[in-house]
Short mmCIF file of C-alpha atoms in Angstrom, two decimals:
data_model
loop_
_atom_site.label_atom_id
_atom_site.label_comp_id
_atom_site.label_asym_id
_atom_site.label_seq_id
_atom_site.Cartn_x
_atom_site.Cartn_y
_atom_site.Cartn_z
CA GLN A 15 2.79 269.34 244.34
CA LEU A 16 4.43 271.38 241.60
CA GLN A 17 2.50 271.68 238.35
CA LEU A 18 3.39 273.46 235.12
CA GLN A 19 0.86 274.19 232.40
CA GLU A 20 1.55 275.56 228.93
CA SER A 21 -1.01 277.79 227.21
CA GLY A 22 -1.30 279.81 224.02
CA PRO A 23 -2.43 279.53 220.40
CA GLY A 24 -2.11 276.08 218.87
CA LEU A 25 -1.91 277.47 215.35
CA VAL A 26 0.42 280.23 214.16
CA LYS A 27 0.83 281.57 210.64
CA PRO A 28 4.24 281.56 208.93
CA SER A 29 6.32 284.71 209.56
CA GLU A 30 4.26 285.56 212.67
CA THR A 31 5.24 285.28 216.36
CA LEU A 32 4.62 282.21 218.49
CA SER A 33 3.74 283.16 222.08
CA LEU A 34 3.36 280.68 224.92
CA THR A 35 2.92 281.03 228.67
CA CYS A 36 3.73 278.54 231.40
CA THR A 37 1.71 278.86 234.60
CA VAL A 38 3.31 277.37 237.68
CA SER A 39 1.29 276.14 240.66
CA GLY A 40 2.44 274.46 243.85
CA GLY A 41 5.72 276.37 243.75
CA SER A 42 7.13 279.83 243.15
CA ILE A 43 9.07 281.01 240.10
CA SER A 44 10.74 283.50 242.48
CA SER A 45 12.68 280.61 243.96
CA SER A 46 16.41 281.32 244.00
CA SER A 47 17.03 277.57 243.53
CA HIS A 48 15.41 277.18 240.15
CA TYR A 49 15.50 278.28 236.53
CA TRP A 50 12.52 277.86 234.21
CA GLY A 51 12.98 276.54 230.72
CA TRP A 52 11.38 275.75 227.39
CA ILE A 53 12.07 272.61 225.36
CA ARG A 54 10.47 271.60 222.06
CA GLN A 55 9.98 268.34 220.20
CA PRO A 56 9.02 268.28 216.49
CA PRO A 57 6.59 265.47 215.66
CA GLY A 58 8.40 262.13 215.70
CA LYS A 59 11.74 263.72 216.59
CA GLY A 60 13.95 264.38 219.60
CA LEU A 61 14.12 267.07 222.26
CA GLU A 62 15.63 270.52 221.72
CA TRP A 63 16.33 272.97 224.54
CA ILE A 64 15.21 276.48 223.51
CA GLY A 65 16.21 278.53 226.52
CA SER A 66 15.70 279.28 230.19
CA THR A 67 14.89 282.22 232.41
CA TYR A 68 15.47 283.15 236.06
CA TYR A 69 13.12 285.18 238.25
CA ASN A 70 15.49 288.17 238.13
CA GLY A 71 15.31 288.39 234.34
CA ARG A 72 18.51 286.53 233.46
CA THR A 73 17.99 284.47 230.31
CA LEU A 74 19.95 281.80 228.45
CA TYR A 75 19.17 280.80 224.86
CA THR A 76 20.36 278.08 222.53
CA SER A 77 22.60 279.57 219.84
CA SER A 78 20.55 278.27 216.91
CA LEU A 79 17.42 280.19 218.01
CA GLU A 80 18.92 283.11 219.91
CA SER A 81 18.13 285.68 217.22
CA ARG A 82 14.41 284.80 217.19
CA VAL A 83 13.63 284.00 220.83
CA ALA A 84 12.70 286.02 223.90
CA MET A 85 11.77 284.75 227.34
CA SER A 86 10.59 286.50 230.47
CA ALA A 87 9.24 285.78 233.92
CA ASP A 88 6.26 287.44 235.61
CA THR A 89 6.61 286.81 239.32
CA SER A 90 3.29 288.54 240.14
CA LYS A 91 1.41 285.93 238.09
CA ASN A 92 3.83 283.05 238.77
CA GLN A 93 4.23 282.62 235.03
CA PHE A 94 7.02 282.65 232.48
CA SER A 95 6.74 283.09 228.76
CA LEU A 96 8.28 282.29 225.41
CA LYS A 97 8.17 284.23 222.15
CA VAL A 98 9.59 282.96 218.87
CA ASN A 99 9.36 285.37 215.96
CA SER A 100 9.41 284.83 212.20
CA VAL A 101 8.19 281.25 212.54
CA THR A 102 8.24 278.69 209.74
CA ALA A 103 6.93 275.15 209.41
CA ALA A 104 10.19 273.97 211.03
CA ASP A 105 8.98 275.51 214.30
CA THR A 106 6.01 273.12 214.43
CA ALA A 107 6.52 271.09 217.59
CA VAL A 108 5.25 270.13 221.00
CA TYR A 109 6.51 272.84 223.34
CA TYR A 110 7.23 271.90 226.95
CA CYS A 111 7.92 274.18 229.88
CA ALA A 112 10.06 272.73 232.65
CA ARG A 113 11.91 273.51 235.86
CA HIS A 114 15.68 273.25 236.33
CA LEU A 115 17.47 272.99 239.59
CA LEU A 116 20.12 275.64 240.17
CA LEU A 117 22.89 274.16 242.27
CA GLY A 118 25.80 276.23 240.97
CA ASP A 119 26.15 279.18 238.64
CA ASN A 120 24.13 277.68 235.79
CA PRO A 121 20.93 275.63 235.63
CA ASP A 122 21.12 271.85 235.86
CA TYR A 123 18.80 269.04 234.80
CA PHE A 124 15.02 269.34 234.40
CA ASP A 125 13.17 267.88 237.38
CA ALA A 126 9.59 268.83 236.52
CA TRP A 127 7.81 269.24 233.19
CA GLY A 128 4.50 270.52 231.87
CA GLN A 129 2.36 268.17 229.80
CA GLY A 130 3.36 269.88 226.55
CA MET A 131 1.42 271.77 223.91
CA LEU A 132 1.42 271.21 220.16
CA VAL A 133 1.97 274.38 218.15
CA THR A 134 1.49 274.09 214.41
CA VAL A 135 2.84 276.68 211.99
CA SER A 136 0.62 276.79 208.95
CA SER A 137 -1.31 279.27 206.84
CA ASP B 25 28.20 273.46 221.01
CA ILE B 26 28.43 270.09 222.74
CA GLN B 27 26.90 267.25 220.72
CA MET B 28 25.40 264.16 222.36
CA THR B 29 25.19 260.86 220.47
CA GLN B 30 23.19 257.90 221.72
CA SER B 31 23.48 254.30 220.60
CA PRO B 32 21.68 252.32 219.54
CA SER B 33 18.83 254.36 218.05
CA THR B 34 16.49 251.40 218.50
CA LEU B 35 16.83 248.46 220.84
CA SER B 36 14.63 245.35 220.83
CA ALA B 37 14.50 243.39 224.07
CA SER B 38 12.29 241.13 226.16
CA VAL B 39 10.85 241.41 229.64
CA GLY B 40 13.53 240.35 232.11
CA ASP B 41 16.46 241.30 229.87
CA ARG B 42 19.33 243.48 231.02
CA VAL B 43 19.81 246.37 228.61
CA THR B 44 22.37 249.13 228.24
CA ILE B 45 22.11 252.40 226.32
CA THR B 46 25.22 254.46 225.58
CA CYS B 47 25.57 258.22 225.34
CA ARG B 48 28.73 259.91 224.08
CA ALA B 49 29.58 263.59 224.37
CA SER B 50 31.65 265.49 221.79
CA GLN B 51 33.81 266.85 224.62
CA SER B 52 34.20 266.15 228.30
CA ILE B 53 31.14 266.94 230.40
CA ASP B 54 32.57 265.54 233.65
CA ILE B 55 29.52 263.98 235.35
CA TRP B 56 26.96 266.58 234.30
CA LEU B 57 24.59 264.19 232.55
CA ALA B 58 20.94 263.28 233.05
CA TRP B 59 18.76 260.50 231.65
CA TYR B 60 15.04 260.78 230.90
CA GLN B 61 12.30 258.31 229.93
CA GLN B 62 9.55 259.43 227.57
CA LYS B 63 6.39 257.54 226.72
CA PRO B 64 4.24 258.41 223.68
CA GLY B 65 2.22 261.59 224.16
CA LYS B 66 3.83 262.31 227.52
CA ALA B 67 6.51 264.65 228.83
CA PRO B 68 9.95 263.22 229.62
CA ASN B 69 10.50 261.95 233.14
CA LEU B 70 13.83 262.33 234.97
CA LEU B 71 15.50 259.03 235.87
CA ILE B 72 19.16 259.80 236.61
CA TYR B 73 21.13 263.00 237.26
CA LYS B 74 24.80 263.70 237.81
CA ALA B 75 25.51 260.60 235.71
CA SER B 76 24.69 258.05 238.40
CA SER B 77 22.30 259.57 240.98
CA LEU B 78 18.86 257.97 240.97
CA GLU B 79 15.95 260.42 241.10
CA SER B 80 13.58 259.89 244.01
CA GLY B 81 10.82 257.43 243.17
CA VAL B 82 12.64 255.82 240.23
CA PRO B 83 12.95 252.03 240.51
CA SER B 84 16.38 250.72 241.48
CA ARG B 85 16.59 248.58 238.33
CA PHE B 86 17.67 251.80 236.58
CA SER B 87 21.30 252.79 236.99
CA GLY B 88 23.70 255.19 235.33
CA SER B 89 27.46 255.30 235.05
CA GLY B 90 30.27 257.10 233.28
CA SER B 91 32.18 260.34 233.26
CA GLY B 92 33.98 262.54 230.77
CA THR B 93 32.61 261.63 227.35
CA GLU B 94 31.07 258.17 227.72
CA PHE B 95 28.01 257.26 229.76
CA THR B 96 25.62 254.35 230.09
CA LEU B 97 22.08 253.80 231.29
CA THR B 98 21.38 250.23 232.39
CA ILE B 99 18.06 248.60 233.16
CA SER B 100 18.84 245.46 235.11
CA SER B 101 15.64 243.51 234.43
CA LEU B 102 13.22 244.99 231.92
CA GLN B 103 9.62 245.41 233.03
CA PRO B 104 6.65 245.97 230.68
CA ASP B 105 6.44 249.61 231.80
CA ASP B 106 10.02 250.28 230.65
CA PHE B 107 9.34 250.13 226.91
CA ALA B 108 9.75 253.78 225.97
CA THR B 109 12.23 256.23 224.47
CA TYR B 110 15.26 257.29 226.52
CA TYR B 111 17.21 260.53 226.19
CA CYS B 112 20.48 261.70 227.68
CA GLN B 113 21.14 265.39 228.35
CA GLN B 114 24.32 267.28 229.14
CA TYR B 115 24.14 270.34 231.36
CA ILE B 116 27.72 271.45 231.80
CA THR B 117 27.38 274.07 229.05
CA TYR B 118 23.80 275.05 228.37
CA HIS B 119 21.71 271.97 227.52
CA THR B 120 21.87 269.39 224.74
CA PHE B 121 19.90 266.18 224.39
CA GLY B 122 20.88 263.01 222.61
CA GLN B 123 18.72 261.94 219.68
CA GLY B 124 16.97 259.25 221.73
CA THR B 125 16.93 255.46 221.99
CA LYS B 126 13.63 253.68 221.42
CA LEU B 127 13.33 250.53 223.51
CA GLU B 128 10.94 248.10 221.82
CA ILE B 129 9.47 244.76 222.78
CA LYS B 130 11.15 241.88 220.94
#
């Protein structure tokens, strides 16, 4: 059974870089049928897609965060990661990693999610 | 960017009721729409994809319809476990979620 687990610091200082890793078990991130994505949810608010990565290094980012975000995949560890630089309090959120199906040229809906991890930006 | 707007934001209903949630896209997304259910403190759970396809394991009381810019999620007979927040998501061009609809017990 596929499982995704987010890990990383739960507290990040303003202006620093938020770094999270998603470890995948029960499946391979080298799958040609899937993309791997990050979604965040500020406390009490809705869901925001941040971006997604493919095993070959292809990445897609939402336009509002593109200048501050980087994602990558490490197939040897079956992990993928997220970095958001120059964080502010507005980046405080629960961060989810998730799997997309890839049925065409671009990733589709999310069919599996990690449990989520709260990251707080505060000094 | 494609914007997704859900209505209502909050819906009060009783067990056994039939309820409908609407999601509108700012431009045509054909049938490339998914619906998710989220309970407090939990990750979203996929219910419907491609506007009307039921995800495996999801009860048949959930159904989706629509195409283009207007979509609906219907729960035919509310069960206690269905009180949650529901989100739509377009995936024709990147990914955008609606703002959510909270389904409350009346």
